[in-house]
Tab-separated table of C-alpha atoms in Angstrom:
chain	number	residue	atom	x	y	z
A	1	MET	CA	-128.849	-131.529	-9.628
A	2	THR	CA	-130.316	-129.246	-6.942
A	3	GLU	CA	-134.002	-128.850	-6.185
A	4	HIS	CA	-134.387	-126.011	-8.696
A	5	THR	CA	-131.803	-127.066	-11.270
A	6	LEU	CA	-131.896	-129.666	-13.987
A	7	THR	CA	-128.972	-130.800	-16.120
A	8	VAL	CA	-129.179	-131.297	-19.882
A	9	ALA	CA	-126.071	-132.848	-21.452
A	10	GLY	CA	-123.975	-131.325	-18.675
A	11	VAL	CA	-125.641	-127.896	-18.885
A	12	ALA	CA	-127.293	-126.646	-15.696
A	13	VAL	CA	-130.655	-124.927	-16.199
A	14	ASP	CA	-132.533	-123.159	-13.412
A	15	THR	CA	-136.197	-124.186	-13.421
A	16	ARG	CA	-137.490	-121.140	-11.555
A	17	HIS	CA	-138.867	-117.884	-12.900
A	18	TRP	CA	-136.643	-114.825	-13.293
A	19	ILE	CA	-138.424	-111.816	-11.777
A	20	GLY	CA	-136.876	-108.514	-10.797
A	21	GLY	CA	-133.350	-109.888	-11.096
A	22	GLU	CA	-134.000	-112.850	-8.796
A	23	ARG	CA	-134.959	-116.490	-9.123
A	24	VAL	CA	-138.497	-117.124	-7.883
A	25	ALA	CA	-140.011	-120.571	-7.377
A	26	SER	CA	-143.693	-121.430	-7.641
A	27	THR	CA	-145.561	-123.754	-5.332
A	28	ASP	CA	-146.577	-125.979	-8.244
A	29	THR	CA	-144.577	-127.327	-11.183
A	30	PHE	CA	-145.166	-128.828	-14.601
A	31	THR	CA	-143.147	-131.585	-16.245
A	32	ASP	CA	-140.907	-130.842	-19.204
A	33	LEU	CA	-140.363	-133.781	-21.567
A	34	SER	CA	-137.851	-134.324	-24.359
A	35	PRO	CA	-139.512	-135.130	-27.701
A	36	ILE	CA	-136.461	-137.160	-28.709
A	37	ASP	CA	-137.354	-140.099	-26.489
A	38	GLY	CA	-140.133	-138.882	-24.202
A	39	SER	CA	-137.801	-138.722	-21.196
A	40	VAL	CA	-138.501	-136.366	-18.294
A	41	LEU	CA	-136.150	-133.414	-18.258
A	42	GLY	CA	-137.394	-131.903	-15.028
A	43	ALA	CA	-140.073	-130.087	-13.066
A	44	ILE	CA	-140.517	-126.439	-14.093
A	45	SER	CA	-141.987	-123.714	-11.882
A	46	ARG	CA	-145.637	-123.315	-12.848
A	47	GLY	CA	-146.595	-119.671	-12.699
A	48	THR	CA	-149.985	-118.255	-11.794
A	49	ALA	CA	-151.581	-114.813	-11.627
A	50	MET	CA	-149.373	-114.113	-8.597
A	51	GLU	CA	-146.128	-114.528	-10.564
A	52	ALA	CA	-147.632	-112.623	-13.487
A	53	ALA	CA	-148.416	-109.662	-11.229
A	54	ALA	CA	-144.938	-109.775	-9.690
A	55	ALA	CA	-143.251	-109.835	-13.098
A	56	VAL	CA	-145.298	-106.930	-14.450
A	57	ALA	CA	-144.639	-104.967	-11.249
A	58	ALA	CA	-140.903	-105.569	-11.636
A	59	ALA	CA	-141.030	-104.468	-15.278
A	60	LYS	CA	-143.034	-101.368	-14.355
A	61	ALA	CA	-140.590	-100.414	-11.590
A	62	ALA	CA	-137.581	-100.857	-13.885
A	63	PHE	CA	-139.112	-99.020	-16.829
A	64	PRO	CA	-138.333	-95.349	-16.005
A	65	ALA	CA	-134.612	-95.936	-15.560
A	66	TRP	CA	-134.304	-98.201	-18.612
A	67	ALA	CA	-136.375	-95.847	-20.789
A	68	GLY	CA	-134.102	-93.013	-19.667
A	69	THR	CA	-130.942	-94.950	-20.497
A	70	SER	CA	-129.157	-93.522	-23.525
A	71	ARG	CA	-129.450	-95.252	-26.860
A	72	ALA	CA	-125.713	-95.881	-26.857
A	73	GLU	CA	-125.818	-97.614	-23.476
A	74	ARG	CA	-128.825	-99.733	-24.384
A	75	ALA	CA	-127.052	-100.766	-27.580
A	76	ARG	CA	-123.884	-101.616	-25.650
A	77	ILE	CA	-125.771	-103.937	-23.312
A	78	LEU	CA	-127.560	-105.639	-26.212
A	79	HIS	CA	-124.182	-106.301	-27.842
A	80	ALA	CA	-122.954	-107.701	-24.522
A	81	ILE	CA	-125.941	-110.079	-24.484
A	82	ALA	CA	-125.017	-111.156	-28.031
A	83	ASP	CA	-121.461	-111.796	-26.821
A	84	GLY	CA	-122.861	-113.994	-24.058
A	85	VAL	CA	-124.976	-115.955	-26.517
A	86	GLU	CA	-121.998	-116.547	-28.786
A	87	LYS	CA	-119.915	-117.840	-25.880
A	88	ARG	CA	-122.649	-120.373	-25.071
A	89	ILE	CA	-123.774	-121.456	-28.542
A	90	GLU	CA	-122.907	-125.105	-27.904
A	91	GLU	CA	-124.729	-125.162	-24.562
A	92	LEU	CA	-127.783	-123.361	-25.940
A	93	SER	CA	-127.853	-125.683	-28.955
A	94	ILE	CA	-127.829	-128.959	-27.043
A	95	VAL	CA	-130.373	-127.727	-24.512
A	96	GLU	CA	-132.752	-126.513	-27.218
A	97	THR	CA	-132.392	-129.685	-29.278
A	98	THR	CA	-133.103	-131.815	-26.229
A	99	ASP	CA	-136.055	-129.640	-25.239
A	100	ASN	CA	-137.822	-129.214	-28.586
A	101	GLY	CA	-136.343	-131.825	-30.921
A	102	ALA	CA	-135.027	-129.558	-33.683
A	103	LEU	CA	-131.768	-130.522	-35.390
A	104	LEU	CA	-128.606	-129.941	-33.375
A	105	ARG	CA	-126.643	-129.122	-36.520
A	106	SER	CA	-129.161	-126.396	-37.377
A	107	HIS	CA	-128.936	-124.897	-33.902
A	108	ARG	CA	-125.148	-124.841	-34.001
A	109	ARG	CA	-124.748	-123.432	-37.493
A	110	GLY	CA	-127.771	-121.221	-37.967
A	111	VAL	CA	-130.294	-120.770	-35.200
A	112	MET	CA	-128.115	-119.779	-32.252
A	113	PRO	CA	-125.863	-117.487	-34.308
A	114	ARG	CA	-129.125	-115.871	-35.454
A	115	VAL	CA	-130.076	-115.371	-31.786
A	116	ALA	CA	-126.925	-113.312	-31.281
A	117	HIS	CA	-127.575	-111.481	-34.546
A	118	ASN	CA	-131.059	-110.502	-33.348
A	119	PHE	CA	-129.495	-108.521	-30.506
A	120	ARG	CA	-126.737	-107.002	-32.621
A	121	PHE	CA	-129.073	-105.990	-35.428
A	122	PHE	CA	-131.562	-104.129	-33.235
A	123	ALA	CA	-128.771	-102.562	-31.177
A	124	ASP	CA	-127.283	-101.144	-34.372
A	125	TRP	CA	-130.644	-100.190	-35.863
A	126	LEU	CA	-131.465	-98.248	-32.705
A	127	LEU	CA	-128.432	-96.033	-33.203
A	128	LYS	CA	-129.482	-95.029	-36.719
A	129	LEU	CA	-133.226	-94.788	-36.054
A	130	GLU	CA	-134.353	-91.349	-37.159
A	131	HIS	CA	-136.830	-89.440	-39.264
A	132	GLU	CA	-135.736	-86.342	-41.119
A	133	ASP	CA	-137.190	-83.163	-39.626
A	134	PHE	CA	-139.590	-81.284	-41.879
A	135	GLU	CA	-141.379	-77.954	-41.975
A	136	THR	CA	-145.047	-76.990	-41.996
A	137	ARG	CA	-145.713	-73.298	-42.736
A	138	GLY	CA	-142.418	-72.371	-41.124
A	139	HIS	CA	-142.929	-74.697	-38.109
A	140	SER	CA	-140.461	-77.539	-37.535
A	141	ASN	CA	-141.642	-81.140	-37.081
A	142	HIS	CA	-139.532	-83.649	-35.175
A	143	VAL	CA	-140.515	-87.345	-34.998
A	144	SER	CA	-139.323	-89.391	-32.013
A	145	TRP	CA	-139.776	-92.955	-30.818
A	146	ASP	CA	-140.670	-92.929	-27.105
A	147	PRO	CA	-140.470	-96.197	-25.121
A	148	ALA	CA	-144.014	-97.501	-24.584
A	149	GLY	CA	-143.633	-99.385	-21.304
A	150	PRO	CA	-143.766	-102.960	-19.972
A	151	SER	CA	-144.183	-105.444	-22.815
A	152	VAL	CA	-145.489	-109.009	-22.610
A	153	LEU	CA	-143.910	-111.345	-25.159
A	154	ILE	CA	-145.453	-114.796	-25.609
A	155	THR	CA	-143.423	-117.148	-27.767
A	156	PRO	CA	-143.919	-120.564	-29.428
A	157	TRP	CA	-142.220	-123.916	-29.034
A	158	ASN	CA	-141.003	-124.570	-32.594
A	159	ALA	CA	-137.990	-122.183	-32.514
A	160	PRO	CA	-138.016	-121.085	-28.870
A	161	LEU	CA	-134.966	-118.895	-28.382
A	162	MET	CA	-134.697	-117.484	-31.890
A	163	LEU	CA	-138.335	-116.372	-31.950
A	164	ALA	CA	-138.153	-115.104	-28.361
A	165	THR	CA	-135.149	-112.907	-29.082
A	166	TRP	CA	-136.751	-111.692	-32.316
A	167	LYS	CA	-139.165	-109.960	-29.898
A	168	VAL	CA	-136.976	-109.377	-26.827
A	169	ALA	CA	-134.173	-107.609	-28.715
A	170	PRO	CA	-136.263	-104.836	-30.334
A	171	ALA	CA	-138.387	-104.380	-27.219
A	172	LEU	CA	-135.287	-103.817	-25.081
A	173	ALA	CA	-133.643	-101.675	-27.745
A	174	ALA	CA	-136.763	-99.506	-27.836
A	175	GLY	CA	-136.381	-98.833	-24.105
A	176	ASN	CA	-139.213	-101.095	-22.978
A	177	THR	CA	-139.037	-103.566	-20.149
A	178	VAL	CA	-140.084	-107.135	-20.862
A	179	VAL	CA	-142.004	-110.049	-19.403
A	180	LEU	CA	-141.208	-113.101	-21.524
A	181	LYS	CA	-143.494	-116.103	-21.318
A	182	PRO	CA	-142.011	-119.077	-23.249
A	183	ALA	CA	-144.085	-122.042	-24.402
A	184	GLU	CA	-144.510	-124.695	-21.721
A	185	TRP	CA	-143.333	-127.435	-24.105
A	186	SER	CA	-139.891	-125.821	-24.568
A	187	PRO	CA	-139.059	-123.404	-21.731
A	188	LEU	CA	-135.402	-124.130	-21.002
A	189	THR	CA	-133.414	-121.745	-23.207
A	190	ALA	CA	-135.507	-118.791	-22.017
A	191	SER	CA	-134.160	-119.485	-18.532
A	192	LEU	CA	-130.616	-119.528	-19.889
A	193	LEU	CA	-131.285	-116.227	-21.674
A	194	ALA	CA	-132.148	-114.645	-18.320
A	195	ASP	CA	-128.761	-115.729	-16.990
A	196	ILE	CA	-126.941	-114.396	-20.045
A	197	ALA	CA	-128.742	-111.040	-19.903
A	198	ALA	CA	-127.951	-110.609	-16.212
A	199	GLU	CA	-124.287	-111.427	-16.813
A	200	ALA	CA	-124.247	-108.839	-19.609
A	201	GLY	CA	-125.296	-106.125	-17.167
A	202	LEU	CA	-128.980	-105.776	-18.010
A	203	PRO	CA	-130.516	-104.087	-14.947
A	204	ALA	CA	-132.821	-106.069	-12.696
A	205	GLY	CA	-136.448	-106.041	-13.785
A	206	VAL	CA	-135.741	-105.051	-17.381
A	207	LEU	CA	-136.106	-108.668	-18.538
A	208	ASN	CA	-138.360	-111.037	-16.609
A	209	VAL	CA	-139.071	-114.664	-17.556
A	210	VAL	CA	-142.149	-116.486	-16.282
A	211	GLN	CA	-143.143	-120.063	-17.091
A	212	GLY	CA	-146.453	-121.865	-17.075
A	213	TYR	CA	-149.680	-122.522	-18.910
A	214	GLY	CA	-151.414	-119.876	-20.932
A	215	SER	CA	-154.706	-120.350	-19.112
A	216	GLU	CA	-153.027	-119.865	-15.732
A	217	ILE	CA	-150.412	-117.189	-16.268
A	218	GLY	CA	-150.851	-116.005	-19.846
A	219	ASP	CA	-154.327	-114.576	-19.284
A	220	ALA	CA	-153.123	-112.714	-16.210
A	221	LEU	CA	-150.310	-111.149	-18.228
A	222	THR	CA	-152.332	-110.127	-21.276
A	223	SER	CA	-155.147	-108.585	-19.217
A	224	HIS	CA	-152.882	-106.627	-16.865
A	225	PRO	CA	-153.596	-102.870	-17.001
A	226	ASP	CA	-149.911	-101.926	-16.636
A	227	VAL	CA	-148.877	-103.785	-19.803
A	228	ARG	CA	-148.336	-101.433	-22.745
A	229	ARG	CA	-147.516	-103.878	-25.560
A	230	ILE	CA	-148.259	-107.551	-26.285
A	231	SER	CA	-146.481	-109.543	-28.969
A	232	PHE	CA	-147.558	-113.131	-29.618
A	233	THR	CA	-146.525	-115.874	-32.011
A	234	GLY	CA	-148.733	-118.935	-32.105
A	235	SER	CA	-152.135	-120.252	-33.087
A	236	VAL	CA	-155.201	-118.353	-34.254
A	237	PRO	CA	-157.477	-119.584	-31.411
A	238	THR	CA	-154.960	-118.467	-28.770
A	239	ALA	CA	-154.538	-115.117	-30.517
A	240	LYS	CA	-158.276	-114.533	-30.351
A	241	ARG	CA	-158.227	-115.146	-26.599
A	242	ILE	CA	-155.272	-112.788	-26.173
A	243	ALA	CA	-156.963	-110.095	-28.246
A	244	ALA	CA	-160.121	-110.383	-26.172
A	245	SER	CA	-158.080	-110.224	-22.970
A	246	ALA	CA	-156.147	-107.152	-24.148
A	247	ALA	CA	-159.240	-105.349	-25.397
A	248	ALA	CA	-160.324	-104.111	-21.968
A	249	ASN	CA	-157.132	-102.026	-21.718
A	250	LEU	CA	-156.799	-101.292	-25.454
A	251	THR	CA	-153.301	-102.783	-25.267
A	252	PRO	CA	-151.676	-102.721	-28.729
A	253	LEU	CA	-151.023	-106.179	-30.182
A	254	SER	CA	-148.622	-107.693	-32.688
A	255	LEU	CA	-149.769	-111.167	-33.718
A	256	GLU	CA	-147.799	-113.582	-35.904
A	257	LEU	CA	-150.092	-116.555	-36.399
A	258	GLY	CA	-150.579	-119.672	-38.444
A	259	GLY	CA	-150.060	-120.316	-42.090
A	260	LYS	CA	-151.179	-122.565	-44.909
A	261	SER	CA	-148.757	-121.212	-47.429
A	262	PRO	CA	-148.634	-122.256	-51.106
A	263	LEU	CA	-145.705	-123.204	-53.320
A	264	LEU	CA	-146.637	-122.470	-56.934
A	265	VAL	CA	-144.624	-124.493	-59.453
A	266	PHE	CA	-145.018	-123.394	-63.078
A	267	ALA	CA	-144.043	-125.500	-66.076
A	268	ASP	CA	-141.252	-123.092	-66.958
A	269	ALA	CA	-139.569	-123.514	-63.551
A	270	ASP	CA	-136.256	-125.215	-62.923
A	271	LEU	CA	-137.808	-128.524	-61.869
A	272	ASP	CA	-134.888	-129.683	-59.742
A	273	LEU	CA	-134.957	-126.378	-57.869
A	274	ALA	CA	-138.732	-126.619	-57.420
A	275	VAL	CA	-138.448	-130.141	-56.029
A	276	ASP	CA	-135.720	-129.047	-53.610
A	277	LEU	CA	-137.902	-126.155	-52.455
A	278	ALA	CA	-140.819	-128.521	-51.894
A	279	VAL	CA	-138.793	-131.069	-49.928
A	280	GLU	CA	-137.356	-128.238	-47.830
A	281	GLN	CA	-140.842	-127.742	-46.388
A	282	TYR	CA	-140.220	-130.786	-44.168
A	283	ASP	CA	-137.657	-128.733	-42.230
A	284	ASN	CA	-138.066	-128.949	-38.438
A	285	ALA	CA	-140.468	-131.868	-38.924
A	286	GLY	CA	-142.886	-129.494	-40.635
A	287	GLN	CA	-143.187	-127.342	-37.527
A	288	VAL	CA	-142.594	-124.047	-39.326
A	289	CYS	CA	-145.343	-121.455	-39.592
A	290	LEU	CA	-143.939	-120.215	-42.909
A	291	ALA	CA	-143.828	-123.660	-44.510
A	292	ALA	CA	-145.365	-123.958	-47.969
A	293	THR	CA	-147.498	-126.961	-47.114
A	294	ARG	CA	-149.727	-126.650	-50.200
A	295	ILE	CA	-147.794	-127.604	-53.337
A	296	LEU	CA	-149.549	-126.275	-56.463
A	297	VAL	CA	-148.108	-127.666	-59.708
A	298	GLU	CA	-148.985	-126.911	-63.322
A	299	GLU	CA	-150.778	-129.924	-64.833
A	300	SER	CA	-148.303	-130.552	-67.645
A	301	ILE	CA	-145.421	-131.270	-65.243
A	302	ALA	CA	-147.342	-132.711	-62.280
A	303	ASP	CA	-146.466	-136.367	-62.879
A	304	GLU	CA	-142.761	-135.670	-63.372
A	305	PHE	CA	-142.664	-133.329	-60.383
A	306	THR	CA	-144.360	-135.920	-58.162
A	307	ARG	CA	-141.953	-138.666	-59.246
A	308	ARG	CA	-138.891	-136.510	-58.588
A	309	PHE	CA	-140.316	-135.309	-55.278
A	310	ALA	CA	-140.866	-138.869	-54.037
A	311	ASP	CA	-137.337	-139.840	-55.058
A	312	ARG	CA	-135.832	-136.798	-53.361
A	313	ALA	CA	-137.881	-137.199	-50.160
A	314	ALA	CA	-136.845	-140.840	-49.916
A	315	GLN	CA	-133.273	-139.643	-49.339
A	316	LEU	CA	-134.205	-137.831	-46.133
A	317	LYS	CA	-132.999	-139.430	-42.922
A	318	GLN	CA	-135.376	-139.252	-39.987
A	319	GLY	CA	-134.151	-139.925	-36.475
A	320	ASP	CA	-132.325	-138.550	-33.455
A	321	PRO	CA	-131.832	-134.791	-34.032
A	322	ARG	CA	-128.478	-134.930	-32.243
A	323	ASP	CA	-127.077	-137.021	-35.099
A	324	GLU	CA	-125.346	-134.821	-37.688
A	325	ALA	CA	-126.756	-136.989	-40.498
A	326	THR	CA	-130.400	-136.539	-39.458
A	327	ASP	CA	-132.648	-134.417	-41.673
A	328	ILE	CA	-135.953	-134.702	-39.793
A	329	GLY	CA	-136.362	-135.048	-36.053
A	330	PRO	CA	-139.380	-135.718	-33.846
A	331	ASN	CA	-142.529	-133.698	-33.377
A	332	ILE	CA	-142.691	-131.699	-30.190
A	333	HIS	CA	-145.288	-133.619	-28.139
A	334	LEU	CA	-147.509	-136.671	-28.283
A	335	ARG	CA	-150.551	-134.391	-28.373
A	336	GLN	CA	-149.162	-132.689	-31.452
A	337	LEU	CA	-148.378	-136.047	-33.050
A	338	GLU	CA	-151.947	-137.224	-32.466
A	339	LYS	CA	-153.249	-134.005	-34.000
A	340	ILE	CA	-151.079	-134.484	-37.097
A	341	ASP	CA	-152.147	-138.090	-37.568
A	342	GLY	CA	-155.794	-137.130	-37.079
A	343	PHE	CA	-155.574	-134.686	-39.984
A	344	VAL	CA	-153.929	-137.291	-42.224
A	345	GLN	CA	-156.262	-140.168	-41.393
A	346	ARG	CA	-159.369	-138.037	-41.930
A	347	ALA	CA	-157.963	-136.911	-45.282
A	348	LEU	CA	-157.321	-140.515	-46.343
A	349	VAL	CA	-160.836	-141.530	-45.372
A	350	ALA	CA	-162.141	-138.606	-47.430
A	351	GLY	CA	-160.350	-139.894	-50.533
A	352	ALA	CA	-156.841	-138.467	-50.416
A	353	ARG	CA	-153.944	-140.633	-51.603
A	354	ALA	CA	-150.602	-140.805	-49.805
A	355	VAL	CA	-147.771	-140.610	-52.342
A	356	ILE	CA	-145.338	-141.021	-49.449
A	357	GLY	CA	-145.856	-141.428	-45.712
A	358	GLY	CA	-149.308	-141.107	-44.262
A	359	HIS	CA	-148.537	-142.782	-40.971
A	360	HIS	CA	-146.908	-142.501	-37.545
A	361	LYS	CA	-143.490	-144.180	-37.457
A	362	ASN	CA	-142.501	-144.590	-33.805
A	363	GLY	CA	-142.176	-142.527	-30.660
A	364	GLN	CA	-142.853	-138.912	-31.658
A	365	TYR	CA	-141.692	-139.330	-35.232
A	366	TYR	CA	-144.167	-138.929	-38.089
A	367	ALA	CA	-143.308	-140.084	-41.585
A	368	PRO	CA	-142.870	-137.252	-44.120
A	369	THR	CA	-146.152	-137.266	-46.005
A	370	LEU	CA	-147.417	-136.019	-49.370
A	371	LEU	CA	-151.142	-136.267	-50.085
A	372	THR	CA	-152.771	-135.893	-53.489
A	373	ASP	CA	-156.383	-136.088	-54.688
A	374	VAL	CA	-157.426	-133.444	-52.185
A	375	ALA	CA	-160.237	-130.932	-52.701
A	376	GLN	CA	-159.667	-127.204	-52.236
A	377	ASP	CA	-162.358	-127.014	-49.561
A	378	SER	CA	-161.117	-130.070	-47.647
A	379	GLU	CA	-159.847	-129.833	-44.070
A	380	ILE	CA	-156.344	-130.963	-45.016
A	381	VAL	CA	-156.033	-128.078	-47.502
A	382	GLN	CA	-157.688	-125.419	-45.364
A	383	GLU	CA	-156.323	-126.041	-41.854
A	384	GLU	CA	-152.788	-125.781	-40.497
A	385	VAL	CA	-151.406	-129.216	-39.615
A	386	PHE	CA	-147.999	-128.097	-38.286
A	387	GLY	CA	-146.269	-131.343	-39.024
A	388	PRO	CA	-144.410	-133.035	-41.938
A	389	VAL	CA	-147.530	-133.171	-44.119
A	390	LEU	CA	-147.824	-131.577	-47.569
A	391	THR	CA	-150.631	-131.641	-50.116
A	392	LEU	CA	-150.318	-131.506	-53.913
A	393	GLN	CA	-152.876	-129.942	-56.232
A	394	THR	CA	-152.651	-129.092	-59.906
A	395	PHE	CA	-153.638	-126.014	-61.906
A	396	ARG	CA	-154.141	-125.224	-65.591
A	397	ASP	CA	-153.115	-121.562	-65.795
A	398	GLU	CA	-152.005	-118.544	-63.788
A	399	ASP	CA	-155.509	-117.505	-62.844
A	400	GLU	CA	-156.308	-120.894	-61.337
A	401	ALA	CA	-152.936	-121.018	-59.576
A	402	ILE	CA	-153.593	-117.660	-57.922
A	403	ARG	CA	-157.150	-118.620	-57.013
A	404	LEU	CA	-155.976	-121.805	-55.315
A	405	ALA	CA	-153.055	-120.044	-53.638
A	406	ASN	CA	-155.320	-117.364	-52.126
A	407	GLY	CA	-158.100	-119.809	-51.335
A	408	THR	CA	-157.645	-120.134	-47.562
A	409	ARG	CA	-158.209	-117.848	-44.583
A	410	PHE	CA	-154.431	-117.516	-44.118
A	411	GLY	CA	-151.888	-115.198	-45.727
A	412	LEU	CA	-148.510	-115.603	-44.061
A	413	ALA	CA	-146.193	-116.499	-46.937
A	414	ALA	CA	-145.994	-117.874	-50.465
A	415	THR	CA	-143.285	-119.322	-52.700
A	416	VAL	CA	-143.204	-119.152	-56.488
A	417	ALA	CA	-141.052	-121.290	-58.782
A	418	THR	CA	-140.888	-119.975	-62.342
A	419	GLY	CA	-138.320	-119.275	-65.033
A	420	ASP	CA	-140.168	-116.205	-66.297
A	421	PRO	CA	-139.455	-112.932	-64.415
A	422	GLU	CA	-142.529	-111.267	-65.912
A	423	ARG	CA	-144.733	-114.097	-64.702
A	424	ALA	CA	-143.127	-113.842	-61.265
A	425	GLU	CA	-144.001	-110.149	-61.140
A	426	ARG	CA	-147.599	-110.749	-62.257
A	427	VAL	CA	-148.221	-113.596	-59.845
A	428	THR	CA	-146.549	-112.162	-56.751
A	429	ALA	CA	-148.513	-108.937	-57.160
A	430	GLN	CA	-151.743	-110.904	-56.735
A	431	LEU	CA	-150.773	-113.222	-53.877
A	432	VAL	CA	-152.138	-112.489	-50.398
A	433	ALA	CA	-149.093	-112.966	-48.171
A	434	GLY	CA	-146.798	-111.080	-45.838
A	435	THR	CA	-143.713	-112.586	-47.481
A	436	VAL	CA	-143.288	-113.980	-51.000
A	437	TRP	CA	-140.199	-115.906	-52.109
A	438	VAL	CA	-139.393	-116.386	-55.789
A	439	ASN	CA	-137.173	-119.372	-56.644
A	440	CYS	CA	-135.952	-119.473	-53.035
A	441	PHE	CA	-137.266	-120.104	-49.533
A	442	PHE	CA	-136.668	-118.842	-46.000
A	443	VAL	CA	-134.374	-115.982	-46.967
A	444	ARG	CA	-135.100	-113.458	-44.220
A	445	ASP	CA	-133.533	-110.106	-43.410
A	446	LEU	CA	-134.295	-108.407	-40.108
A	447	GLN	CA	-134.718	-105.041	-41.798
A	448	ALA	CA	-137.673	-106.350	-43.832
A	449	PRO	CA	-141.272	-106.180	-42.568
A	450	PHE	CA	-142.491	-109.524	-41.232
A	451	GLY	CA	-146.035	-110.610	-40.458
A	452	GLY	CA	-149.137	-112.071	-42.013
A	453	SER	CA	-152.379	-111.086	-43.674
A	454	ARG	CA	-155.906	-112.306	-42.940
A	455	HIS	CA	-155.867	-114.880	-40.113
A	456	SER	CA	-152.074	-115.110	-40.277
A	457	GLY	CA	-151.600	-112.060	-38.124
A	458	VAL	CA	-151.908	-108.424	-37.233
A	459	GLY	CA	-149.114	-105.909	-37.749
A	460	ARG	CA	-145.525	-106.103	-38.937
A	461	GLU	CA	-142.207	-106.294	-37.101
A	462	GLY	CA	-138.619	-105.983	-38.325
A	463	GLY	CA	-136.333	-102.987	-38.764
A	464	THR	CA	-138.127	-99.711	-38.115
A	465	TRP	CA	-141.475	-101.534	-38.048
A	466	SER	CA	-140.424	-103.141	-34.749
A	467	PHE	CA	-139.669	-99.771	-33.203
A	468	ASP	CA	-142.943	-98.400	-34.538
A	469	PHE	CA	-144.706	-101.150	-32.585
A	470	TYR	CA	-142.699	-101.132	-29.364
A	471	CYS	CA	-142.679	-97.327	-29.113
A	472	ASP	CA	-145.141	-94.471	-28.902
A	473	LEU	CA	-144.346	-92.307	-31.903
A	474	LYS	CA	-144.381	-88.620	-31.145
A	475	ASN	CA	-144.337	-85.638	-33.482
A	476	THR	CA	-143.153	-82.391	-31.873
A	477	VAL	CA	-144.150	-79.226	-33.743
A	478	THR	CA	-142.234	-76.043	-32.830
A	479	ALA	CA	-143.137	-72.497	-33.828
A	480	PRO	CA	-140.414	-70.355	-35.403
A	481	LYS	CA	-140.908	-67.568	-32.862
A	482	GLY	CA	-142.128	-66.991	-29.346
A	483	TRP	CA	-138.780	-67.582	-27.648
A	484	LYS	CA	-137.653	-65.280	-24.859
A	485	ASP	CA	-134.182	-63.836	-24.790
A	486	HIS	CA	-132.101	-65.817	-22.272
A	487	GLY	CA	-128.906	-63.915	-23.062
């Protein structure tokens, strides 16, 4: 292992920034830890305003040529990046699992193939992106998507590479240049992405990766006057700081924030399916923004649902995420674990009852928890925990179910379990959410709009919505006459 390289399960990862097609080291570093056992993975270059300025300058310098690159060539390079990801799925999977604690089997089978798909989808969508020309009093109208400019993308730690490329791929496809700032708790696969993109032929400066703390490098990026777009996934408090920072330059924002999503279980639902959907919310140790952490069950089936849920949850295996048999791994960081336990212990003191769990197990592993006897206005119901903690409340009828479901400041997602299609239509029409699933969960298509309502976000990305954000839309109106004869 060299001074600027660490090795994870035999995979070499450069710990420096990637700026203007070159590796750049910072004077200071921060320590990256594995949540699996708390071991030190290595010292990562800790960026400051100086690296932020250098990265934005590199993106600005590279922008004219990349924006002027044909759609076909941009799409070709994005497909080449996808090829590179697919060749390194095993390496990316083990590095990400070691760095953020998510299941290795999930990375191998779903997450990393999705990373490649992100690039392929937006490459292909770019080639068919168009708006039909139309006429106004004999004048022709032509809509075009013009690249906006350097884009700052700030990504979270719970699904680092997948969520990063969900932003990077459309930004690059749109003709923008990118400064990617990964979360400091899981920075390693972003560094590998820089290598893959360079090997695929992405020109220097088109993708830049800078590491560090939000207060030290993030603020410098989001307040920079040369940045034309900012996309952020993370917490509401951080989003407010980013929005305030971007306001001085009126930089457009796309914000995908927290959630406190409901799962509504009606008495006419397939109860086994509903229980499976509820237990699925423990995926990734509960560190999923879309998770339906508030289980709302019709009174007449609440006891039976709770019994079946406890039985089903007891079958989950919690442990080392590298083990194929593991269902739930660790939480990302000791600070996050302490936050989770604080929520639970305060809820118990306030009168909640733990049907299962309710305690820290060992290391960075928190027992899957279900709390009942919780009030709608309680902290545990209103605030995002971001851990393997669910609450269960009951309702008498549709009106109460909808009132409880909409009774937080969030509106990211919702899930409905019912056997009545008419009820599903009535209920989903009244739910405040960016995504609603009926009798399913986590089915996502990149061509669909994605984002949240209320404090769960601003804007939508996905399909054409991504290009609408990452581009400046232009309408060109041409008169039917006035042309000179050039014959």
